[in-house]
Amino acid sequence: MSRTAFISHSDCWLHSMGSMHPESPDRLTEILDQIKGSGLDGLLDMREDVPQATLEQLYRAHSPAYVEELFEISPEQGLRHLDPDTAMTPHTLKAALRAAGAGVMATELVLAGTVHNAFCAVRPPGHHAERLRAMGFCFFNNVAVATRHALDVCGLERISIIDFDVHHGNGTENIFVADPRVQMLSFFQHPLYPYCGNKSTAPNMHNTAFPAGTRGDKVRELLSHVWLPALAEHQPQMLFISAGFDAHYEDDMASMGLVDADFAWISKELRQWADAHCGGRLVSMLEGGYSLPALGRSVLAHVRALADI
């Protein structure tokens, strides 16, 4: 049995908001090129048989009215903007349903013991999508859909979500702020889109706002001295990761200073914690990361750490 599943689907390449948009299909191409070029694909459980998320699964994280509205306004041609940065194409729903479905599939594979953990290379991303609205390139909150599936269908009682995207995961916070079963641990650059998260909203939300220029040593201190004690207190039965790689110093969507080795270290620490405290159960899902070379290298480091290779 391979330790780690690598989950993706061809539909996730179809969603394109324009040739100049940073959230492009090229992101997945770069990641897959790095995985295959390194030979890592031969050591992973490569999965492409991703189902679409069902309405029932989506409704656990989003209101039915919001989900139904997305289906209703999906364009037959061209772009339909939901905000200045977020637009639907005729293929967006298909891609978004696969992205959310990948998280559910990964959750079931891990909980069944088929694999130890999983990384979902999917798009569009999800952590800005709130219960009632799309924003920030996101339509369905992929991690939230998977988390609620683990809780409400698979019977888990406590979950922790770790979000290391450079932008605050406001959508994840919006969905889980009143759910004590779910703990959220995150860091992000502030001030930066979506210009929130720097104030405590609930005891289960552990958000750390870093200034521009913050480097990996500060993030490592945060994980060692804040996140690990918080995980020990919550005692999650499974970890979910919103894995954004735009805190990399090469990424011009923000101004933090992490390097490939920082993402490898963070990933190794979280995997080791999961191995020691929750049976290794961990699902990671791609969020941001827009400098293609840095994204590819960082995801490769992340997946290597998950697979302990």
PDB file of C-alpha atoms in Angstrom:
ATOM      1  CA  MET A   1       0.000   0.000   0.000  1.00  0.00           C
ATOM      2  CA  SER A   2       1.321   3.445  -0.933  1.00  0.00           C
ATOM      3  CA  ARG A   3       1.513   5.776   2.017  1.00  0.00           C
ATOM      4  CA  THR A   4       0.098   8.803   0.193  1.00  0.00           C
ATOM      5  CA  ALA A   5      -2.606   9.290  -2.422  1.00  0.00           C
ATOM      6  CA  PHE A   6      -2.181  12.011  -5.040  1.00  0.00           C
ATOM      7  CA  ILE A   7      -5.666  12.931  -6.238  1.00  0.00           C
ATOM      8  CA  SER A   8      -6.554  15.061  -9.254  1.00  0.00           C
ATOM      9  CA  HIS A   9      -8.958  15.115 -12.215  1.00  0.00           C
ATOM     10  CA  SER A  10      -8.769  16.413 -15.783  1.00  0.00           C
ATOM     11  CA  ASP A  11     -11.911  18.538 -15.259  1.00  0.00           C
ATOM     12  CA  CYS A  12      -9.902  20.763 -12.907  1.00  0.00           C
ATOM     13  CA  TRP A  13      -7.890  21.987 -15.917  1.00  0.00           C
ATOM     14  CA  LEU A  14     -11.043  23.163 -17.742  1.00  0.00           C
ATOM     15  CA  HIS A  15     -11.849  26.159 -15.529  1.00  0.00           C
ATOM     16  CA  SER A  16     -10.002  29.227 -16.867  1.00  0.00           C
ATOM     17  CA  MET A  17     -10.802  32.833 -15.977  1.00  0.00           C
ATOM     18  CA  GLY A  18      -8.600  34.236 -18.747  1.00  0.00           C
ATOM     19  CA  SER A  19      -5.020  33.940 -19.949  1.00  0.00           C
ATOM     20  CA  MET A  20      -3.781  36.660 -17.581  1.00  0.00           C
ATOM     21  CA  HIS A  21      -5.559  35.376 -14.477  1.00  0.00           C
ATOM     22  CA  PRO A  22      -3.121  34.030 -11.853  1.00  0.00           C
ATOM     23  CA  GLU A  23      -5.413  31.151 -10.855  1.00  0.00           C
ATOM     24  CA  SER A  24      -4.806  29.261 -14.071  1.00  0.00           C
ATOM     25  CA  PRO A  25      -4.765  25.634 -15.266  1.00  0.00           C
ATOM     26  CA  ASP A  26      -0.986  25.999 -15.640  1.00  0.00           C
ATOM     27  CA  ARG A  27      -0.752  25.665 -11.863  1.00  0.00           C
ATOM     28  CA  LEU A  28      -1.804  22.018 -12.029  1.00  0.00           C
ATOM     29  CA  THR A  29       0.375  21.367 -15.066  1.00  0.00           C
ATOM     30  CA  GLU A  30       3.417  22.655 -13.178  1.00  0.00           C
ATOM     31  CA  ILE A  31       2.616  20.514 -10.143  1.00  0.00           C
ATOM     32  CA  LEU A  32       2.108  17.366 -12.179  1.00  0.00           C
ATOM     33  CA  ASP A  33       5.286  18.015 -14.174  1.00  0.00           C
ATOM     34  CA  GLN A  34       7.246  18.258 -10.921  1.00  0.00           C
ATOM     35  CA  ILE A  35       5.692  15.097  -9.488  1.00  0.00           C
ATOM     36  CA  LYS A  36       6.338  13.079 -12.647  1.00  0.00           C
ATOM     37  CA  GLY A  37       9.731  14.614 -13.355  1.00  0.00           C
ATOM     38  CA  SER A  38      10.934  13.621  -9.903  1.00  0.00           C
ATOM     39  CA  GLY A  39       9.688  10.048 -10.306  1.00  0.00           C
ATOM     40  CA  LEU A  40       7.497  10.514  -7.255  1.00  0.00           C
ATOM     41  CA  ASP A  41       4.400   9.442  -9.177  1.00  0.00           C
ATOM     42  CA  GLY A  42       5.715   5.883  -9.133  1.00  0.00           C
ATOM     43  CA  LEU A  43       5.749   5.923  -5.336  1.00  0.00           C
ATOM     44  CA  LEU A  44       2.310   7.457  -4.786  1.00  0.00           C
ATOM     45  CA  ASP A  45      -1.219   6.121  -5.148  1.00  0.00           C
ATOM     46  CA  MET A  46      -2.117   8.250  -8.183  1.00  0.00           C
ATOM     47  CA  ARG A  47      -5.873   8.741  -8.379  1.00  0.00           C
ATOM     48  CA  GLU A  48      -7.867  10.283 -11.230  1.00  0.00           C
ATOM     49  CA  ASP A  49     -11.239   8.598 -10.628  1.00  0.00           C
ATOM     50  CA  VAL A  50     -12.637  11.570  -8.705  1.00  0.00           C
ATOM     51  CA  PRO A  51     -16.419  11.770  -8.332  1.00  0.00           C
ATOM     52  CA  GLN A  52     -18.302  15.027  -8.436  1.00  0.00           C
ATOM     53  CA  ALA A  53     -19.450  16.271  -5.047  1.00  0.00           C
ATOM     54  CA  THR A  54     -23.162  15.674  -4.535  1.00  0.00           C
ATOM     55  CA  LEU A  55     -25.641  18.351  -3.565  1.00  0.00           C
ATOM     56  CA  GLU A  56     -26.050  16.681  -0.178  1.00  0.00           C
ATOM     57  CA  GLN A  57     -22.301  16.943   0.424  1.00  0.00           C
ATOM     58  CA  LEU A  58     -22.205  20.601  -0.636  1.00  0.00           C
ATOM     59  CA  TYR A  59     -25.194  21.504   1.537  1.00  0.00           C
ATOM     60  CA  ARG A  60     -23.267  20.527   4.674  1.00  0.00           C
ATOM     61  CA  ALA A  61     -20.900  23.471   4.104  1.00  0.00           C
ATOM     62  CA  HIS A  62     -23.007  25.861   2.006  1.00  0.00           C
ATOM     63  CA  SER A  63     -26.622  26.921   2.030  1.00  0.00           C
ATOM     64  CA  PRO A  64     -28.806  25.153  -0.547  1.00  0.00           C
ATOM     65  CA  ALA A  65     -29.878  28.545  -1.906  1.00  0.00           C
ATOM     66  CA  TYR A  66     -26.269  29.526  -2.618  1.00  0.00           C
ATOM     67  CA  VAL A  67     -25.424  26.210  -4.289  1.00  0.00           C
ATOM     68  CA  GLU A  68     -28.546  26.333  -6.418  1.00  0.00           C
ATOM     69  CA  GLU A  69     -27.784  29.911  -7.449  1.00  0.00           C
ATOM     70  CA  LEU A  70     -24.378  28.854  -8.776  1.00  0.00           C
ATOM     71  CA  PHE A  71     -26.059  26.218 -10.925  1.00  0.00           C
ATOM     72  CA  GLU A  72     -28.601  28.747 -12.159  1.00  0.00           C
ATOM     73  CA  ILE A  73     -26.100  31.453 -13.137  1.00  0.00           C
ATOM     74  CA  SER A  74     -23.507  29.169 -14.700  1.00  0.00           C
ATOM     75  CA  PRO A  75     -22.949  30.681 -18.182  1.00  0.00           C
ATOM     76  CA  GLU A  76     -23.351  28.767 -21.406  1.00  0.00           C
ATOM     77  CA  GLN A  77     -20.513  30.824 -22.893  1.00  0.00           C
ATOM     78  CA  GLY A  78     -18.082  33.524 -21.866  1.00  0.00           C
ATOM     79  CA  LEU A  79     -17.387  34.696 -18.322  1.00  0.00           C
ATOM     80  CA  ARG A  80     -19.795  35.607 -15.551  1.00  0.00           C
ATOM     81  CA  HIS A  81     -18.060  37.626 -12.829  1.00  0.00           C
ATOM     82  CA  LEU A  82     -19.153  37.072  -9.238  1.00  0.00           C
ATOM     83  CA  ASP A  83     -16.610  39.610  -7.993  1.00  0.00           C
ATOM     84  CA  PRO A  84     -13.728  41.439  -9.705  1.00  0.00           C
ATOM     85  CA  ASP A  85     -11.408  38.450  -9.232  1.00  0.00           C
ATOM     86  CA  THR A  86     -13.796  35.498  -9.460  1.00  0.00           C
ATOM     87  CA  ALA A  87     -15.619  34.449 -12.610  1.00  0.00           C
ATOM     88  CA  MET A  88     -17.572  31.446 -13.810  1.00  0.00           C
ATOM     89  CA  THR A  89     -17.085  29.871 -17.219  1.00  0.00           C
ATOM     90  CA  PRO A  90     -19.145  27.103 -18.828  1.00  0.00           C
ATOM     91  CA  HIS A  91     -16.689  24.631 -17.242  1.00  0.00           C
ATOM     92  CA  THR A  92     -16.387  26.110 -13.753  1.00  0.00           C
ATOM     93  CA  LEU A  93     -19.075  24.057 -12.073  1.00  0.00           C
ATOM     94  CA  LYS A  94     -17.668  20.830 -13.454  1.00  0.00           C
ATOM     95  CA  ALA A  95     -14.213  21.693 -12.100  1.00  0.00           C
ATOM     96  CA  ALA A  96     -15.540  22.915  -8.742  1.00  0.00           C
ATOM     97  CA  LEU A  97     -17.623  19.784  -8.242  1.00  0.00           C
ATOM     98  CA  ARG A  98     -14.555  17.607  -8.910  1.00  0.00           C
ATOM     99  CA  ALA A  99     -12.445  19.710  -6.528  1.00  0.00           C
ATOM    100  CA  ALA A 100     -14.957  19.326  -3.701  1.00  0.00           C
ATOM    101  CA  GLY A 101     -15.487  15.676  -4.595  1.00  0.00           C
ATOM    102  CA  ALA A 102     -11.748  15.039  -4.351  1.00  0.00           C
ATOM    103  CA  GLY A 103     -11.779  16.090  -0.712  1.00  0.00           C
ATOM    104  CA  VAL A 104     -14.634  13.725   0.077  1.00  0.00           C
ATOM    105  CA  MET A 105     -12.890  10.910  -1.795  1.00  0.00           C
ATOM    106  CA  ALA A 106      -9.605  11.553   0.026  1.00  0.00           C
ATOM    107  CA  THR A 107     -11.395  11.552   3.377  1.00  0.00           C
ATOM    108  CA  GLU A 108     -12.976   8.184   2.688  1.00  0.00           C
ATOM    109  CA  LEU A 109      -9.706   6.662   1.438  1.00  0.00           C
ATOM    110  CA  VAL A 110      -7.861   7.772   4.554  1.00  0.00           C
ATOM    111  CA  LEU A 111     -10.565   6.746   7.012  1.00  0.00           C
ATOM    112  CA  ALA A 112     -10.879   3.358   5.327  1.00  0.00           C
ATOM    113  CA  GLY A 113      -7.145   2.819   5.768  1.00  0.00           C
ATOM    114  CA  THR A 114      -6.618   2.453   2.024  1.00  0.00           C
ATOM    115  CA  VAL A 115      -3.907   5.129   2.257  1.00  0.00           C
ATOM    116  CA  HIS A 116      -2.274   6.854   5.194  1.00  0.00           C
ATOM    117  CA  ASN A 117      -2.843  10.376   3.913  1.00  0.00           C
ATOM    118  CA  ALA A 118      -3.689  12.256   0.727  1.00  0.00           C
ATOM    119  CA  PHE A 119      -2.943  15.388  -1.270  1.00  0.00           C
ATOM    120  CA  CYS A 120      -5.574  16.772  -3.641  1.00  0.00           C
ATOM    121  CA  ALA A 121      -4.137  18.717  -6.576  1.00  0.00           C
ATOM    122  CA  VAL A 122      -7.389  20.392  -7.562  1.00  0.00           C
ATOM    123  CA  ARG A 123      -8.766  23.756  -8.576  1.00  0.00           C
ATOM    124  CA  PRO A 124     -10.606  26.039  -8.213  1.00  0.00           C
ATOM    125  CA  PRO A 125      -9.376  26.509  -4.646  1.00  0.00           C
ATOM    126  CA  GLY A 126     -11.823  26.819  -1.792  1.00  0.00           C
ATOM    127  CA  HIS A 127     -10.813  28.510   1.441  1.00  0.00           C
ATOM    128  CA  HIS A 128     -12.281  31.945   0.619  1.00  0.00           C
ATOM    129  CA  ALA A 129     -15.715  30.513  -0.238  1.00  0.00           C
ATOM    130  CA  GLU A 130     -18.108  31.313   2.596  1.00  0.00           C
ATOM    131  CA  ARG A 131     -21.338  29.549   3.417  1.00  0.00           C
ATOM    132  CA  LEU A 132     -23.315  32.049   1.348  1.00  0.00           C
ATOM    133  CA  ARG A 133     -20.910  33.456  -1.256  1.00  0.00           C
ATOM    134  CA  ALA A 134     -18.057  32.869  -3.660  1.00  0.00           C
ATOM    135  CA  MET A 135     -14.998  35.088  -3.518  1.00  0.00           C
ATOM    136  CA  GLY A 136     -11.243  35.137  -3.966  1.00  0.00           C
ATOM    137  CA  PHE A 137     -11.132  32.633  -6.876  1.00  0.00           C
ATOM    138  CA  CYS A 138     -13.211  30.163  -4.781  1.00  0.00           C
ATOM    139  CA  PHE A 139     -16.703  28.706  -5.321  1.00  0.00           C
ATOM    140  CA  PHE A 140     -17.086  25.705  -2.994  1.00  0.00           C
ATOM    141  CA  ASN A 141     -15.031  25.426   0.173  1.00  0.00           C
ATOM    142  CA  ASN A 142     -13.338  22.126  -0.579  1.00  0.00           C
ATOM    143  CA  VAL A 143     -11.814  21.595   2.867  1.00  0.00           C
ATOM    144  CA  ALA A 144     -15.082  22.499   4.579  1.00  0.00           C
ATOM    145  CA  VAL A 145     -17.067  20.049   2.449  1.00  0.00           C
ATOM    146  CA  ALA A 146     -14.587  17.278   3.266  1.00  0.00           C
ATOM    147  CA  THR A 147     -14.480  18.175   6.968  1.00  0.00           C
ATOM    148  CA  ARG A 148     -18.246  18.113   7.334  1.00  0.00           C
ATOM    149  CA  HIS A 149     -18.305  14.764   5.519  1.00  0.00           C
ATOM    150  CA  ALA A 150     -15.814  13.361   8.023  1.00  0.00           C
ATOM    151  CA  LEU A 151     -17.901  14.665  10.927  1.00  0.00           C
ATOM    152  CA  ASP A 152     -21.477  14.156   9.795  1.00  0.00           C
ATOM    153  CA  VAL A 153     -21.154  11.028   7.658  1.00  0.00           C
ATOM    154  CA  CYS A 154     -18.031   9.229   8.847  1.00  0.00           C
ATOM    155  CA  GLY A 155     -18.691   9.837  12.530  1.00  0.00           C
ATOM    156  CA  LEU A 156     -15.593  11.742  13.663  1.00  0.00           C
ATOM    157  CA  GLU A 157     -16.049  14.108  16.582  1.00  0.00           C
ATOM    158  CA  ARG A 158     -13.045  16.477  16.437  1.00  0.00           C
ATOM    159  CA  ILE A 159     -11.067  17.816  13.487  1.00  0.00           C
ATOM    160  CA  SER A 160      -8.337  20.416  13.088  1.00  0.00           C
ATOM    161  CA  ILE A 161      -7.855  22.440   9.900  1.00  0.00           C
ATOM    162  CA  ILE A 162      -4.411  23.941   9.292  1.00  0.00           C
ATOM    163  CA  ASP A 163      -4.346  26.757   6.739  1.00  0.00           C
ATOM    164  CA  PHE A 164      -0.927  28.036   5.674  1.00  0.00           C
ATOM    165  CA  ASP A 165      -2.018  30.007   2.615  1.00  0.00           C
ATOM    166  CA  VAL A 166      -0.681  33.571   2.669  1.00  0.00           C
ATOM    167  CA  HIS A 167      -4.274  34.878   2.513  1.00  0.00           C
ATOM    168  CA  HIS A 168      -6.624  34.381   5.456  1.00  0.00           C
ATOM    169  CA  GLY A 169      -9.088  31.536   4.972  1.00  0.00           C
ATOM    170  CA  ASN A 170     -12.120  33.666   5.731  1.00  0.00           C
ATOM    171  CA  GLY A 171     -14.510  31.172   4.156  1.00  0.00           C
ATOM    172  CA  THR A 172     -13.357  28.325   6.369  1.00  0.00           C
ATOM    173  CA  GLU A 173     -13.626  30.563   9.421  1.00  0.00           C
ATOM    174  CA  ASN A 174     -17.114  31.695   8.346  1.00  0.00           C
ATOM    175  CA  ILE A 175     -18.329  28.104   8.047  1.00  0.00           C
ATOM    176  CA  PHE A 176     -16.817  26.727  11.265  1.00  0.00           C
ATOM    177  CA  VAL A 177     -16.726  29.673  13.660  1.00  0.00           C
ATOM    178  CA  ALA A 178     -19.756  28.318  15.557  1.00  0.00           C
ATOM    179  CA  ASP A 179     -18.741  24.636  15.351  1.00  0.00           C
ATOM    180  CA  PRO A 180     -16.595  23.639  18.363  1.00  0.00           C
ATOM    181  CA  ARG A 181     -15.880  20.256  16.772  1.00  0.00           C
ATOM    182  CA  VAL A 182     -13.557  22.034  14.338  1.00  0.00           C
ATOM    183  CA  GLN A 183     -10.392  23.875  15.271  1.00  0.00           C
ATOM    184  CA  MET A 184      -8.759  26.194  12.737  1.00  0.00           C
ATOM    185  CA  LEU A 185      -5.047  27.034  12.930  1.00  0.00           C
ATOM    186  CA  SER A 186      -3.745  29.522  10.399  1.00  0.00           C
ATOM    187  CA  PHE A 187      -1.177  32.130   9.574  1.00  0.00           C
ATOM    188  CA  PHE A 188      -1.411  34.739   6.856  1.00  0.00           C
ATOM    189  CA  GLN A 189       0.008  38.079   5.819  1.00  0.00           C
ATOM    190  CA  HIS A 190      -1.849  41.133   7.129  1.00  0.00           C
ATOM    191  CA  PRO A 191      -2.893  43.580   5.857  1.00  0.00           C
ATOM    192  CA  LEU A 192      -3.649  41.646   2.680  1.00  0.00           C
ATOM    193  CA  TYR A 193      -6.729  40.303   0.939  1.00  0.00           C
ATOM    194  CA  PRO A 194      -9.329  39.535   2.322  1.00  0.00           C
ATOM    195  CA  TYR A 195      -8.354  42.082   5.004  1.00  0.00           C
ATOM    196  CA  CYS A 196      -9.696  40.168   7.987  1.00  0.00           C
ATOM    197  CA  GLY A 197      -8.758  37.439  10.440  1.00  0.00           C
ATOM    198  CA  ASN A 198      -6.482  39.554  12.610  1.00  0.00           C
ATOM    199  CA  LYS A 199      -9.026  39.714  15.438  1.00  0.00           C
ATOM    200  CA  SER A 200     -10.132  36.686  17.449  1.00  0.00           C
ATOM    201  CA  THR A 201     -13.664  35.587  16.583  1.00  0.00           C
ATOM    202  CA  ALA A 202     -14.107  32.386  18.605  1.00  0.00           C
ATOM    203  CA  PRO A 203     -12.131  30.051  20.895  1.00  0.00           C
ATOM    204  CA  ASN A 204     -11.781  27.459  18.111  1.00  0.00           C
ATOM    205  CA  MET A 205     -10.154  29.966  15.729  1.00  0.00           C
ATOM    206  CA  HIS A 206      -6.376  30.347  16.166  1.00  0.00           C
ATOM    207  CA  ASN A 207      -5.324  32.882  13.538  1.00  0.00           C
ATOM    208  CA  THR A 208      -1.915  34.554  13.393  1.00  0.00           C
ATOM    209  CA  ALA A 209      -1.446  37.669  11.283  1.00  0.00           C
ATOM    210  CA  PHE A 210       2.145  38.193  10.115  1.00  0.00           C
ATOM    211  CA  PRO A 211       3.516  41.397   8.571  1.00  0.00           C
ATOM    212  CA  ALA A 212       5.022  41.520   5.104  1.00  0.00           C
ATOM    213  CA  GLY A 213       8.550  40.182   5.011  1.00  0.00           C
ATOM    214  CA  THR A 214       8.008  37.480   7.622  1.00  0.00           C
ATOM    215  CA  ARG A 215      10.335  34.538   7.041  1.00  0.00           C
ATOM    216  CA  GLY A 216      10.217  30.868   7.827  1.00  0.00           C
ATOM    217  CA  ASP A 217      11.810  31.092  11.286  1.00  0.00           C
ATOM    218  CA  LYS A 218       8.748  32.921  12.626  1.00  0.00           C
ATOM    219  CA  VAL A 219       6.402  30.366  11.070  1.00  0.00           C
ATOM    220  CA  ARG A 220       8.411  27.516  12.584  1.00  0.00           C
ATOM    221  CA  GLU A 221       8.198  29.175  16.003  1.00  0.00           C
ATOM    222  CA  LEU A 222       4.432  29.523  15.576  1.00  0.00           C
ATOM    223  CA  LEU A 223       3.992  25.857  14.726  1.00  0.00           C
ATOM    224  CA  SER A 224       6.215  24.657  17.569  1.00  0.00           C
ATOM    225  CA  HIS A 225       4.944  26.964  20.310  1.00  0.00           C
ATOM    226  CA  VAL A 226       1.303  27.631  19.344  1.00  0.00           C
ATOM    227  CA  TRP A 227      -0.043  25.114  16.865  1.00  0.00           C
ATOM    228  CA  LEU A 228       1.298  21.909  18.410  1.00  0.00           C
ATOM    229  CA  PRO A 229       0.042  22.784  21.925  1.00  0.00           C
ATOM    230  CA  ALA A 230      -3.325  23.797  20.445  1.00  0.00           C
ATOM    231  CA  LEU A 231      -3.564  20.484  18.587  1.00  0.00           C
ATOM    232  CA  ALA A 232      -2.748  18.615  21.785  1.00  0.00           C
ATOM    233  CA  GLU A 233      -5.541  20.464  23.577  1.00  0.00           C
ATOM    234  CA  HIS A 234      -8.162  19.854  20.881  1.00  0.00           C
ATOM    235  CA  GLN A 235      -7.111  16.223  20.277  1.00  0.00           C
ATOM    236  CA  PRO A 236      -8.338  16.011  16.681  1.00  0.00           C
ATOM    237  CA  GLN A 237      -9.052  12.619  15.174  1.00  0.00           C
ATOM    238  CA  MET A 238      -7.984  13.860  11.733  1.00  0.00           C
ATOM    239  CA  LEU A 239      -6.092  16.789  10.202  1.00  0.00           C
ATOM    240  CA  PHE A 240      -7.078  18.731   7.109  1.00  0.00           C
ATOM    241  CA  ILE A 241      -4.650  21.142   5.463  1.00  0.00           C
ATOM    242  CA  SER A 242      -5.529  24.116   3.281  1.00  0.00           C
ATOM    243  CA  ALA A 243      -2.199  24.047   1.497  1.00  0.00           C
ATOM    244  CA  GLY A 244      -1.442  27.384  -0.084  1.00  0.00           C
ATOM    245  CA  PHE A 245       2.105  28.044  -1.265  1.00  0.00           C
ATOM    246  CA  ASP A 246       1.858  31.779  -1.955  1.00  0.00           C
ATOM    247  CA  ALA A 247       3.809  32.697   1.199  1.00  0.00           C
ATOM    248  CA  HIS A 248       6.864  31.707  -0.868  1.00  0.00           C
ATOM    249  CA  TYR A 249       9.280  34.607  -1.386  1.00  0.00           C
ATOM    250  CA  GLU A 250       9.060  34.164  -5.172  1.00  0.00           C
ATOM    251  CA  ASP A 251       5.260  34.649  -5.219  1.00  0.00           C
ATOM    252  CA  ASP A 252       4.292  38.198  -6.157  1.00  0.00           C
ATOM    253  CA  MET A 253       0.714  37.843  -4.892  1.00  0.00           C
ATOM    254  CA  ALA A 254       2.054  38.613  -1.404  1.00  0.00           C
ATOM    255  CA  SER A 255       5.229  39.617   0.407  1.00  0.00           C
ATOM    256  CA  MET A 256       6.224  36.892   2.823  1.00  0.00           C
ATOM    257  CA  GLY A 257       9.584  35.139   2.731  1.00  0.00           C
ATOM    258  CA  LEU A 258       9.158  31.376   2.978  1.00  0.00           C
ATOM    259  CA  VAL A 259      11.295  28.998   0.922  1.00  0.00           C
ATOM    260  CA  ASP A 260      10.814  25.428  -0.301  1.00  0.00           C
ATOM    261  CA  ALA A 261      12.456  24.009   2.820  1.00  0.00           C
ATOM    262  CA  ASP A 262       9.971  25.793   5.077  1.00  0.00           C
ATOM    263  CA  PHE A 263       7.028  24.082   3.394  1.00  0.00           C
ATOM    264  CA  ALA A 264       8.837  20.757   3.654  1.00  0.00           C
ATOM    265  CA  TRP A 265       9.441  21.325   7.386  1.00  0.00           C
ATOM    266  CA  ILE A 266       5.858  22.403   8.119  1.00  0.00           C
ATOM    267  CA  SER A 267       4.515  19.409   6.211  1.00  0.00           C
ATOM    268  CA  LYS A 268       6.826  16.956   7.960  1.00  0.00           C
ATOM    269  CA  GLU A 269       5.891  18.309  11.401  1.00  0.00           C
ATOM    270  CA  LEU A 270       2.166  18.028  10.683  1.00  0.00           C
ATOM    271  CA  ARG A 271       2.526  14.543   9.220  1.00  0.00           C
ATOM    272  CA  GLN A 272       4.538  13.392  12.219  1.00  0.00           C
ATOM    273  CA  TRP A 273       1.943  14.852  14.577  1.00  0.00           C
ATOM    274  CA  ALA A 274      -0.830  13.061  12.712  1.00  0.00           C
ATOM    275  CA  ASP A 275       1.142   9.804  12.784  1.00  0.00           C
ATOM    276  CA  ALA A 276       1.659  10.079  16.528  1.00  0.00           C
ATOM    277  CA  HIS A 277      -1.746  11.338  17.632  1.00  0.00           C
ATOM    278  CA  CYS A 278      -4.516  10.551  15.132  1.00  0.00           C
ATOM    279  CA  GLY A 279      -3.502   7.412  13.308  1.00  0.00           C
ATOM    280  CA  GLY A 280      -1.816   9.338  10.498  1.00  0.00           C
ATOM    281  CA  ARG A 281      -5.197  10.570   9.216  1.00  0.00           C
ATOM    282  CA  LEU A 282      -4.454  13.684   7.147  1.00  0.00           C
ATOM    283  CA  VAL A 283      -5.909  15.185   3.972  1.00  0.00           C
ATOM    284  CA  SER A 284      -4.254  18.158   2.269  1.00  0.00           C
ATOM    285  CA  MET A 285      -5.910  20.247  -0.425  1.00  0.00           C
ATOM    286  CA  LEU A 286      -4.321  22.776  -2.757  1.00  0.00           C
ATOM    287  CA  GLU A 287      -5.235  26.422  -2.228  1.00  0.00           C
ATOM    288  CA  GLY A 288      -3.010  29.248  -3.510  1.00  0.00           C
ATOM    289  CA  GLY A 289       0.454  29.498  -5.043  1.00  0.00           C
ATOM    290  CA  TYR A 290       0.929  31.533  -8.215  1.00  0.00           C
ATOM    291  CA  SER A 291       4.624  31.621  -9.049  1.00  0.00           C
ATOM    292  CA  LEU A 292       4.668  28.450 -11.098  1.00  0.00           C
ATOM    293  CA  PRO A 293       8.242  27.255 -10.461  1.00  0.00           C
ATOM    294  CA  ALA A 294       7.963  27.951  -6.725  1.00  0.00           C
ATOM    295  CA  LEU A 295       4.549  26.308  -6.588  1.00  0.00           C
ATOM    296  CA  GLY A 296       5.751  23.153  -8.296  1.00  0.00           C
ATOM    297  CA  ARG A 297       8.823  22.817  -6.089  1.00  0.00           C
ATOM    298  CA  SER A 298       6.885  23.566  -2.895  1.00  0.00           C
ATOM    299  CA  VAL A 299       4.143  21.055  -3.655  1.00  0.00           C
ATOM    300  CA  LEU A 300       6.795  18.469  -4.439  1.00  0.00           C
ATOM    301  CA  ALA A 301       8.401  19.142  -1.053  1.00  0.00           C
ATOM    302  CA  HIS A 302       4.992  18.988   0.635  1.00  0.00           C
ATOM    303  CA  VAL A 303       4.046  15.665  -0.932  1.00  0.00           C
ATOM    304  CA  ARG A 304       7.468  14.161  -0.255  1.00  0.00           C
ATOM    305  CA  ALA A 305       7.017  15.047   3.412  1.00  0.00           C
ATOM    306  CA  LEU A 306       3.518  13.555   3.530  1.00  0.00           C
ATOM    307  CA  ALA A 307       4.806  10.357   1.953  1.00  0.00           C
ATOM    308  CA  ASP A 308       7.931  10.346   4.155  1.00  0.00           C
ATOM    309  CA  ILE A 309      10.163   9.992   1.101  1.00  0.00           C
TER     310      ILE A 309
END
